[in-house]
Tab-separated table of N, CA and C in Angstrom:
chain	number	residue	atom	x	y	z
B	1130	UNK	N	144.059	82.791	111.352
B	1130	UNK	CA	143.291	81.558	111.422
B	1130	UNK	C	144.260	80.373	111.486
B	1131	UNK	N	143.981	79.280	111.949
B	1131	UNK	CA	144.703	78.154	112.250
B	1131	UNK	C	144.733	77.200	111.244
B	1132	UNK	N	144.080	77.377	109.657
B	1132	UNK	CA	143.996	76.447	108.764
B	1132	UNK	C	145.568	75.619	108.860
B	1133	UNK	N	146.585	76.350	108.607
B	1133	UNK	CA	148.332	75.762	108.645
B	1133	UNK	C	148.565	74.971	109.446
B	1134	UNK	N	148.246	75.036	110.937
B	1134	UNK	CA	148.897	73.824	111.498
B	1134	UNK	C	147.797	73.004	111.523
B	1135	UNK	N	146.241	73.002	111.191
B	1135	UNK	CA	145.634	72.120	110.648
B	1135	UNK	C	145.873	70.793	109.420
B	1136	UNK	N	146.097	71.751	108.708
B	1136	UNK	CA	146.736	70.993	107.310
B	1136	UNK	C	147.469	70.531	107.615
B	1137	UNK	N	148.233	70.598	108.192
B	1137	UNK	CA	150.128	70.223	108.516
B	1137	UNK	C	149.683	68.617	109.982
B	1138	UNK	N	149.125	68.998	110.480
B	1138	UNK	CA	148.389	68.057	111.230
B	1138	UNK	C	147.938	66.949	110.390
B	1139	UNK	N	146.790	67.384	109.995
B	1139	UNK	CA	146.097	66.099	108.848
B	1139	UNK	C	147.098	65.389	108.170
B	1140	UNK	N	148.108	66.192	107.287
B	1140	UNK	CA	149.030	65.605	106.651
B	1140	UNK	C	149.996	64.546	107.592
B	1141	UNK	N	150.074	64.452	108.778
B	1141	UNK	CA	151.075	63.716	109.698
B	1141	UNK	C	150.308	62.461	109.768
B	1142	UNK	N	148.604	63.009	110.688
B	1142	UNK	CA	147.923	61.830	110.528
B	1142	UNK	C	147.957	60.981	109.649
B	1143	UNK	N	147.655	61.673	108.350
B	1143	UNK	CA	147.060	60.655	107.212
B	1143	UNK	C	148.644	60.190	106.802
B	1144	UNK	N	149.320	60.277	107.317
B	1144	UNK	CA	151.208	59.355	106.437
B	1144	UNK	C	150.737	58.414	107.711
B	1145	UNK	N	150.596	58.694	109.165
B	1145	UNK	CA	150.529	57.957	110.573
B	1145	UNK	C	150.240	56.459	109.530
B	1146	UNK	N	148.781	57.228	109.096
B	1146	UNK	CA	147.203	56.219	108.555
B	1146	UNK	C	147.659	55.265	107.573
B	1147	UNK	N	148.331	55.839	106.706
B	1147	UNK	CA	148.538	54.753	105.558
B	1147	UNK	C	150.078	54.008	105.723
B	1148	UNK	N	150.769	54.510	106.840
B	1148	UNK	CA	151.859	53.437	107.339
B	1148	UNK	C	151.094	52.009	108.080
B	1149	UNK	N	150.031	52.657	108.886
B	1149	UNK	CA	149.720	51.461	109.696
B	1149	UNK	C	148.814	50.668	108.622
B	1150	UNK	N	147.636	50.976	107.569
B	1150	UNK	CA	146.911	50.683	106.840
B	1150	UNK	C	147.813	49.498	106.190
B	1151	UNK	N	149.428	49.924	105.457
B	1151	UNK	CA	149.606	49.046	105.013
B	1151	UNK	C	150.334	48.020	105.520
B	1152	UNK	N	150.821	48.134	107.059
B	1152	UNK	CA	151.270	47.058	107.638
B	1152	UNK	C	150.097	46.132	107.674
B	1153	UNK	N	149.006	46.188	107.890
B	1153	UNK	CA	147.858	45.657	108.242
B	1153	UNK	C	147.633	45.048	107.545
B	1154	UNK	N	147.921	45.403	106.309
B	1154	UNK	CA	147.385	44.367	105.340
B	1154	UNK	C	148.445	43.375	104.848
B	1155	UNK	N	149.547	43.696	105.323
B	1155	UNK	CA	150.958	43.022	105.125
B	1155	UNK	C	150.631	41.947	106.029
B	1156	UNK	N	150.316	41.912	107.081
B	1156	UNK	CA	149.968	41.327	108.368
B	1156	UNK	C	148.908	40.280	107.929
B	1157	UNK	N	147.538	40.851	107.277
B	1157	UNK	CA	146.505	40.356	106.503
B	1157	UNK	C	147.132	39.420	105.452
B	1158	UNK	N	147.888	39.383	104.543
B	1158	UNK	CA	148.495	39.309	103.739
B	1158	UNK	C	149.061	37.181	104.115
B	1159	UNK	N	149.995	37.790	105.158
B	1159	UNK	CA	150.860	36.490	105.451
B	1159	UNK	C	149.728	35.665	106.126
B	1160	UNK	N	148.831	36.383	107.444
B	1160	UNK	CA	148.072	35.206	108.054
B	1160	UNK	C	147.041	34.430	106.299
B	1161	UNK	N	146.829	34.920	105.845
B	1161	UNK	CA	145.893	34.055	104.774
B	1161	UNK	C	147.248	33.231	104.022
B	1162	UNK	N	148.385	33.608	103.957
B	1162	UNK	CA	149.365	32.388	102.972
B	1162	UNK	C	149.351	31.567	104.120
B	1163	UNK	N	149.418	31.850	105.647
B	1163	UNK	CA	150.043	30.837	106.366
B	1163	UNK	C	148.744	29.653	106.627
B	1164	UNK	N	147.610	30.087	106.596
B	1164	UNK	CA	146.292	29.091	106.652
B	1164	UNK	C	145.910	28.744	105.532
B	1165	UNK	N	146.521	29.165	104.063
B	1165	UNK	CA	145.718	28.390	103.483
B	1165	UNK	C	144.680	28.890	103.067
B	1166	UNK	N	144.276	29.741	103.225
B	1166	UNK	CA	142.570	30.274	103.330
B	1166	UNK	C	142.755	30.280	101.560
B	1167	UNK	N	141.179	30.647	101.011
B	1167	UNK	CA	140.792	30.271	100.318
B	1167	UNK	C	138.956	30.375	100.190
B	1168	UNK	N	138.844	31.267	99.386
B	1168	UNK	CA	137.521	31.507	99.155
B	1168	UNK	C	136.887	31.349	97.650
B	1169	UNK	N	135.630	30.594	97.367
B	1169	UNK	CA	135.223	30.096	96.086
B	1169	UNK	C	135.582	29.427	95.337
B	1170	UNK	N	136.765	28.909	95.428
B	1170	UNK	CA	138.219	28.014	94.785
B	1170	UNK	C	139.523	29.112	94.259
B	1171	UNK	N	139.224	30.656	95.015
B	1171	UNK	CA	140.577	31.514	94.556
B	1171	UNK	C	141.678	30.895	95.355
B	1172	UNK	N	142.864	30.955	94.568
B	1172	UNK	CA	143.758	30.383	95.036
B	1172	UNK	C	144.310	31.150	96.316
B	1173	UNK	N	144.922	30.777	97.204
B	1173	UNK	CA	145.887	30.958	98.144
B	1173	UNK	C	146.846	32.644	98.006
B	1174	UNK	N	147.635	31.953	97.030
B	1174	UNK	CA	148.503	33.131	96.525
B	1174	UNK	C	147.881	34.451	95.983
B	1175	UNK	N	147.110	34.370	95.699
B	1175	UNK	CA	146.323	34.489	94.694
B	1175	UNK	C	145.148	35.918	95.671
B	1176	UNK	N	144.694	35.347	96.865
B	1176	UNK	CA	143.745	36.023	97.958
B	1176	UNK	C	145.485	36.666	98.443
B	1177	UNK	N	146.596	36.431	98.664
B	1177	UNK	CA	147.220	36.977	99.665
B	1177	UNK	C	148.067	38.002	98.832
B	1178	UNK	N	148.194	38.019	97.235
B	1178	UNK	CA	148.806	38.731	96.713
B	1178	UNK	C	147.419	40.304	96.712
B	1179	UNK	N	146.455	39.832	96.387
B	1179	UNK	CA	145.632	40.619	96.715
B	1179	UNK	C	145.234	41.548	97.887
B	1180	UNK	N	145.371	41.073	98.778
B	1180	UNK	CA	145.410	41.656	99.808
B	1180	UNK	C	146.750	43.169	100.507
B	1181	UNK	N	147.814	42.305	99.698
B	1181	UNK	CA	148.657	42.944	100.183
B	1181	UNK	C	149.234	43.993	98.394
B	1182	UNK	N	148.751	44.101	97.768
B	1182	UNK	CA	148.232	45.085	96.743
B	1182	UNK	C	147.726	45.868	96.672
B	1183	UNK	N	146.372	45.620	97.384
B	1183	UNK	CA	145.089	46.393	97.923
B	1183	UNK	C	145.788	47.483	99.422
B	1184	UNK	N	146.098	46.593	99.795
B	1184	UNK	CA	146.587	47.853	100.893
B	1184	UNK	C	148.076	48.918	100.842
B	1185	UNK	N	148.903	48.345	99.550
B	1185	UNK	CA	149.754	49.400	99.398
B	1185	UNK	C	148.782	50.335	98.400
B	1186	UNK	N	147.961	50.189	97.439
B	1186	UNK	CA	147.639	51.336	97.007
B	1186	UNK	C	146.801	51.844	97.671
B	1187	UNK	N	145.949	51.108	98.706
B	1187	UNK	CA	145.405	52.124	99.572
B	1187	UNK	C	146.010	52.905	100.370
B	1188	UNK	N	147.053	52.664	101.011
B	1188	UNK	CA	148.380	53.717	101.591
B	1188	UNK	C	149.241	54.596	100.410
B	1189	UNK	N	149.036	54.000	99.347
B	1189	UNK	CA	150.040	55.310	98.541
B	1189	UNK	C	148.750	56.328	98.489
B	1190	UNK	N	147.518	56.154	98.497
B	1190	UNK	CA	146.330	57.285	98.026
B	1190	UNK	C	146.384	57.960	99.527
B	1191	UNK	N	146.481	57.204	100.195
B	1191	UNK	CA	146.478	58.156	101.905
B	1191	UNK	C	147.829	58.710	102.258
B	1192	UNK	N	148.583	58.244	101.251
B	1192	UNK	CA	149.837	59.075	101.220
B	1192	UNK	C	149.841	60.641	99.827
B	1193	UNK	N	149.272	60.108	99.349
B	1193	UNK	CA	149.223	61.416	97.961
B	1193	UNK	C	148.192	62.227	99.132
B	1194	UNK	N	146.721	62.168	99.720
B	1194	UNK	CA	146.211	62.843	99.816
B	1194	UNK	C	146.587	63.784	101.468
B	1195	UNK	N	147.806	63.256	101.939
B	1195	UNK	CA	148.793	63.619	103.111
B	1195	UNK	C	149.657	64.459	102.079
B	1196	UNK	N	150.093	64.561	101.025
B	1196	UNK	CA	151.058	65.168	100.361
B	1196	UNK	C	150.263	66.455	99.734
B	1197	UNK	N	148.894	66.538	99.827
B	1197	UNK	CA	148.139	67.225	99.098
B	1197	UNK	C	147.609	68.414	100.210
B	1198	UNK	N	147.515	67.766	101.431
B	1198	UNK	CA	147.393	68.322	103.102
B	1198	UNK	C	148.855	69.628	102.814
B	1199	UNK	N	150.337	68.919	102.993
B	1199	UNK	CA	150.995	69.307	103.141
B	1199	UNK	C	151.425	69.922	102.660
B	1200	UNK	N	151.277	70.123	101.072
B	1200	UNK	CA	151.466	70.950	100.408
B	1200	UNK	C	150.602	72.593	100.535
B	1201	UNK	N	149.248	72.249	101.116
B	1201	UNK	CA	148.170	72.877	101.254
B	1201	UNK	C	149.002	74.101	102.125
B	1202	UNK	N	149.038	73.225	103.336
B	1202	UNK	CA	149.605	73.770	104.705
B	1202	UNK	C	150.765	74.854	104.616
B	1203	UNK	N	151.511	73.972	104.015
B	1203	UNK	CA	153.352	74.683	103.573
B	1203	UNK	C	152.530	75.990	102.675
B	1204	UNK	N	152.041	75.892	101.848
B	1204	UNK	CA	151.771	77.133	100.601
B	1204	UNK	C	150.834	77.954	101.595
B	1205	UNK	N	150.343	77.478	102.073
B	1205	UNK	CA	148.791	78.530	102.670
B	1205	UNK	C	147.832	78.894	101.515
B	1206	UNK	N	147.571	77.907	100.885
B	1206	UNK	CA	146.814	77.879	100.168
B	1206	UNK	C	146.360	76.402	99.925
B	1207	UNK	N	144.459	77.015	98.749
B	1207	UNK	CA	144.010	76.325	98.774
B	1207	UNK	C	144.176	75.035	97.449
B	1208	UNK	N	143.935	73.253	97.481
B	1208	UNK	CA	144.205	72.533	96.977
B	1208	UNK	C	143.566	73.069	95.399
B	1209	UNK	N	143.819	72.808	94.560
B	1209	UNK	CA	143.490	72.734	93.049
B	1209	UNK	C	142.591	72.254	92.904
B	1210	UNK	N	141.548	72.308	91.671
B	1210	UNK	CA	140.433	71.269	91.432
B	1210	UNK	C	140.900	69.631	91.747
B	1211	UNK	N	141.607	69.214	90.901
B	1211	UNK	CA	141.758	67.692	90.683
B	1211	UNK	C	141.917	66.874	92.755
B	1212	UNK	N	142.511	68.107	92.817
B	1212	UNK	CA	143.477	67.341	94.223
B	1212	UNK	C	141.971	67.728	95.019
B	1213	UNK	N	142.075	68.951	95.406
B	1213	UNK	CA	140.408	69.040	96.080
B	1213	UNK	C	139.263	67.581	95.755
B	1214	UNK	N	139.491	67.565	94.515
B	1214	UNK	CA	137.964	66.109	94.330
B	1214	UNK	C	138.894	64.904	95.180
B	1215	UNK	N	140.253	65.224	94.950
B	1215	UNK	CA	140.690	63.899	96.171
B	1215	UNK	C	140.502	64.074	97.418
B	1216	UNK	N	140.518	64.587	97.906
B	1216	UNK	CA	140.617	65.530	99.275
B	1216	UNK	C	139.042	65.376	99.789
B	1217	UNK	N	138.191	65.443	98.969
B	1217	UNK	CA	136.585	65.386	99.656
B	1217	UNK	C	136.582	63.638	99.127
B	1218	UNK	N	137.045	63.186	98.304
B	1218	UNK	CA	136.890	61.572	98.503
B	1218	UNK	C	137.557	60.893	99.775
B	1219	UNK	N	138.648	61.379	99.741
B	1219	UNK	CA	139.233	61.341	101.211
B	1219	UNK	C	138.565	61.130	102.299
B	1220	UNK	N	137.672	62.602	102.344
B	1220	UNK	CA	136.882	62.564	103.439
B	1220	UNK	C	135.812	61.582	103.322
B	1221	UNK	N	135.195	61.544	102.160
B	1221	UNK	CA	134.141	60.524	102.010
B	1221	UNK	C	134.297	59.195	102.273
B	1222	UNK	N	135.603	58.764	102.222
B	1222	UNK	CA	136.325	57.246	102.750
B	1222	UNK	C	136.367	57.109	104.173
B	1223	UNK	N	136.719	58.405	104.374
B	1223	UNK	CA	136.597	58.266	106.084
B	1223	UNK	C	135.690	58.162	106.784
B	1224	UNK	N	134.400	58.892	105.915
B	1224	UNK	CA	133.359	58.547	106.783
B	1224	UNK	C	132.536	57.532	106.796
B	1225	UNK	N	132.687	56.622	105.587
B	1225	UNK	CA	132.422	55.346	105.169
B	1225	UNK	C	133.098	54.193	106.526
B	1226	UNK	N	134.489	54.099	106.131
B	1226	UNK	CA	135.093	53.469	107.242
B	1226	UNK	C	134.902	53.962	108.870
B	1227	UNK	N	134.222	55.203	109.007
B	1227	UNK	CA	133.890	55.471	110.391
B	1227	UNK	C	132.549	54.773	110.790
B	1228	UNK	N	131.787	55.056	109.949
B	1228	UNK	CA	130.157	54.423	110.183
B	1228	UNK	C	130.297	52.164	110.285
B	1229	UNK	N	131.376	51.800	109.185
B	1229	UNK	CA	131.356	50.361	109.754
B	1229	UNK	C	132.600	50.107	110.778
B	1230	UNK	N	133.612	51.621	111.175
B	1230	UNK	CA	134.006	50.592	112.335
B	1230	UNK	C	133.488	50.447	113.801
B	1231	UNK	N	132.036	51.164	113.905
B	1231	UNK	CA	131.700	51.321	114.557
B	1231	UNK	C	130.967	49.974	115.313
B	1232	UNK	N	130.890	49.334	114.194
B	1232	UNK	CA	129.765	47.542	114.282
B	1232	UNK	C	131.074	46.869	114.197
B	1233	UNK	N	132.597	46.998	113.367
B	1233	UNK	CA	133.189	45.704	113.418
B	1233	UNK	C	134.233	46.032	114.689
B	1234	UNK	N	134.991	46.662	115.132
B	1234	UNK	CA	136.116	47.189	115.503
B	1234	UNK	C	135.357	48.131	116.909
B	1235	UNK	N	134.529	49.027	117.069
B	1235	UNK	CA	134.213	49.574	118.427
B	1235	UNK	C	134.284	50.938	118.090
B	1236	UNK	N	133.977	51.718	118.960
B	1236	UNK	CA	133.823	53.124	119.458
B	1236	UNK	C	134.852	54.024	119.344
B	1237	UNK	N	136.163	53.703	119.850
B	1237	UNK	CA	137.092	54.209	119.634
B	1237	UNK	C	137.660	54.196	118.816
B	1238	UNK	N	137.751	53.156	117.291
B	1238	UNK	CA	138.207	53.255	115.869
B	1238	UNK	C	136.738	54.402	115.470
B	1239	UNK	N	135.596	54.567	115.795
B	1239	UNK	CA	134.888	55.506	114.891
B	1239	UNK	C	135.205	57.145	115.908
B	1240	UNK	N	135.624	57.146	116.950
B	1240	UNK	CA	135.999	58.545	116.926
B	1240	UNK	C	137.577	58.943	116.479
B	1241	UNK	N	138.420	57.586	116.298
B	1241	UNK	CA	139.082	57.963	115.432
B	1241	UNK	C	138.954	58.327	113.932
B	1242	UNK	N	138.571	57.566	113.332
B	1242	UNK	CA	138.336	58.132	111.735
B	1242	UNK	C	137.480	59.355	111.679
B	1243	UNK	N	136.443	59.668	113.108
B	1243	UNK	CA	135.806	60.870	113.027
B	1243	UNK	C	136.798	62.159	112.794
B	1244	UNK	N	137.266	61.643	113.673
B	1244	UNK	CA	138.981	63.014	113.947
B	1244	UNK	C	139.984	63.147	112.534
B	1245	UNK	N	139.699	62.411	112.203
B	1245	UNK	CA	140.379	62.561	110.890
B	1245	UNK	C	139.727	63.047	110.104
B	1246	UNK	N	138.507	62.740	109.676
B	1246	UNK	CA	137.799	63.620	108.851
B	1246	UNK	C	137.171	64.864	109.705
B	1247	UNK	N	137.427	65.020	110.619
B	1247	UNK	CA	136.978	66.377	110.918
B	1247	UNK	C	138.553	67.555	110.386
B	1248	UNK	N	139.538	66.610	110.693
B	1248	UNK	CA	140.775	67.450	110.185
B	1248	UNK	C	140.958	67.581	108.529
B	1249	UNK	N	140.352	66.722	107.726
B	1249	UNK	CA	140.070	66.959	106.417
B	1249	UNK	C	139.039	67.603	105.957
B	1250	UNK	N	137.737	67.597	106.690
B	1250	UNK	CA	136.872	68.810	106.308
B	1250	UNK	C	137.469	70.531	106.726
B	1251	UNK	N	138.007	70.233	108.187
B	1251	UNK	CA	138.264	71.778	108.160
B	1251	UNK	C	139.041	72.421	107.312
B	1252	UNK	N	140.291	71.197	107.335
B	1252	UNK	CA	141.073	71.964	106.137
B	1252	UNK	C	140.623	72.234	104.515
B	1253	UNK	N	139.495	71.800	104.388
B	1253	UNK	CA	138.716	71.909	102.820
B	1253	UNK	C	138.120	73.234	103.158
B	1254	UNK	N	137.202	73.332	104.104
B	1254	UNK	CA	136.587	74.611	104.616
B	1254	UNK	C	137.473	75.797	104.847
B	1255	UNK	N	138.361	75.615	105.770
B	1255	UNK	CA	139.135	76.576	105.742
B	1255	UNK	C	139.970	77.473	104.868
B	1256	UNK	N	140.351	76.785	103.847
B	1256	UNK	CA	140.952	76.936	102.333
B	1256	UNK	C	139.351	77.257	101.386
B	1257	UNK	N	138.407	77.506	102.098
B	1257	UNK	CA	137.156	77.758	100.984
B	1257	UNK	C	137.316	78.813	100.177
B	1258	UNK	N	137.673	79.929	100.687
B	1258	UNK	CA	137.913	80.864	99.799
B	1258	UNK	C	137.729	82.289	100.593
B	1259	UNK	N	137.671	83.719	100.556
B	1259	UNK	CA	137.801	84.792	100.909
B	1259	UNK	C	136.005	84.974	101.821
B	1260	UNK	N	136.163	84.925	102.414
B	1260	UNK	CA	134.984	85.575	103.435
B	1260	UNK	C	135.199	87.320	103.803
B	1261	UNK	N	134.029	87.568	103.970
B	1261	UNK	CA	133.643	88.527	104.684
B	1261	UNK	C	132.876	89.807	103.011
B	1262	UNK	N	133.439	90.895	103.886
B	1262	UNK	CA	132.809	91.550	102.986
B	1262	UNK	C	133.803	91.852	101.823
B	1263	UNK	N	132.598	91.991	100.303
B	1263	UNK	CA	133.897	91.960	98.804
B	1263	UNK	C	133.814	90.527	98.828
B	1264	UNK	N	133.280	89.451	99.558
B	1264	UNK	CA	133.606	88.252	98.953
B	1264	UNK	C	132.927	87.980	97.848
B	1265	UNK	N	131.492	88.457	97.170
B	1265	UNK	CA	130.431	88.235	96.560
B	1265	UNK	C	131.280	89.204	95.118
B	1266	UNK	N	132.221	89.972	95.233
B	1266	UNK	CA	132.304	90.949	94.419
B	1266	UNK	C	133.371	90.176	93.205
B	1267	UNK	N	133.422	90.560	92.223
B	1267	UNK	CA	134.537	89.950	91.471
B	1267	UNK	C	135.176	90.930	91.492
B	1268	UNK	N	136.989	91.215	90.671
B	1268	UNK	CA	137.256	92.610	90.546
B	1268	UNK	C	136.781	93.173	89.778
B	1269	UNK	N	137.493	94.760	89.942
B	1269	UNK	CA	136.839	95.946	89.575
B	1269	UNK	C	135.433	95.809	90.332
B	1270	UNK	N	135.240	95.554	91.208
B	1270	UNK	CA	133.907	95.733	91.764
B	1270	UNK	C	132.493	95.114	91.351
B	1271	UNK	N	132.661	94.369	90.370
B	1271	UNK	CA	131.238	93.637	89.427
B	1271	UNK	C	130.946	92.795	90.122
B	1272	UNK	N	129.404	91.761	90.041
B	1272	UNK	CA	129.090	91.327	90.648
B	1272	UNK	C	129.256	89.783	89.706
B	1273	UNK	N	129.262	88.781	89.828
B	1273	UNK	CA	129.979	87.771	89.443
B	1273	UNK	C	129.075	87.398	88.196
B	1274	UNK	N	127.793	87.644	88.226
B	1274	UNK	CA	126.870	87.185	87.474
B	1274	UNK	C	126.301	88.545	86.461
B	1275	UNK	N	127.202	89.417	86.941
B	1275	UNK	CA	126.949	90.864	85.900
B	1275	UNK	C	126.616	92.109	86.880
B	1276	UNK	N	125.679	92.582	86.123
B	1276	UNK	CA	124.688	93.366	86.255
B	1276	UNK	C	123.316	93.402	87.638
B	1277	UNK	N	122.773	93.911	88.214
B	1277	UNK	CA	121.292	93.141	88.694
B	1277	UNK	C	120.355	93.642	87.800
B	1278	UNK	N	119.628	92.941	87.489
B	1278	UNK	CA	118.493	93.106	86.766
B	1278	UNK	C	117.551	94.557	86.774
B	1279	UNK	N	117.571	95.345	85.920
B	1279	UNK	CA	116.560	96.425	85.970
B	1279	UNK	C	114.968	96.193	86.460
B	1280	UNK	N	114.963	97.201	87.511
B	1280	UNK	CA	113.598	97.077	88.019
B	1280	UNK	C	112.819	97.507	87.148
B	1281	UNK	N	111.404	96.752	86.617
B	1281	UNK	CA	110.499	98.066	85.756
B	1281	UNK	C	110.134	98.789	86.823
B	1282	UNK	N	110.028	100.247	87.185
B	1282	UNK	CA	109.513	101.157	87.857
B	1282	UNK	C	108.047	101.923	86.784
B	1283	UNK	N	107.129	102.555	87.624
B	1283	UNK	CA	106.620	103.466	86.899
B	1283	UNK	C	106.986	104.204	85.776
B	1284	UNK	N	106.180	104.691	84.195
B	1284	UNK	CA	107.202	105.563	83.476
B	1284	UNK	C	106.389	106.994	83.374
């Protein structure tokens, strides 16, 4: 199965994602010191230190959850609880930011973020766990939940 160079993929994207994420906001950052801007009476410094805060920790989290890809990929195996709940927030960010860049930004930013979370769901899916047959079984052959229940039959 192709989960590995999946993972290993996603993981490139998502470092791509949070390099450009945080230039952007670096970018974001200076145009608001250089105008002045200013919303409700927040200060200046104040909106631009923010901004450019906001987008390095949003690139270090799209960088942990690229490190969490890659690690995935490299091991051939699947993410841990903690990192997994990052990994489907991940995806859940993406599809958030896919559905409004579709109204602010156009068509082609939402089949991008689509593509990205399609490379973070597969790799969640793919890492799901043992398919086929024996998947239902625990070892020694038991069934995960015990026993099946005794039929009453005739006595």
């Amino acid at each position: 199965m192709a989960r590995r160079p999946v993972a290993l993929v996603a993981a490139v994207v998502l470092v791509l994602e949070a390099v450009g994420i945080a230039l952007l906001q670096w970018i974001l950052s200076i145009a608001v010191d250089a105008q002045q801007m200013s919303m409700a009476g927040l200060p200046t410094g104040a909106m631009s230190t923010g901004t450019l805060v906001g987008g390095i920790l949003f690139g270090l989290y799209l960088l942990f959850c690229a490190f969490v890809m890659a690690r995935s990929g490299l091991r051939d195996r699947a993410p841990g609880g903690f990192t997994r709940i990052v990994l489907i927030s991940c995806a859940v960010v993406h599809g958030l930011l896919g559905a409004l860049s579709v109204g602010l930004v156009g068509w082609v930013a939402f089949v991008g973020m689509m593509v990205v979370l399609g490379l973070i769901v597969l790799t969640l899916v793919a890492y799901d766990g043992p398919r086929g047959e024996g998947a239902d079984e625990a070892p020694g052959g038991a069934t995960p939940n015990g026993p099946p229940p005794a039929v009453a039959g005739p006595a």
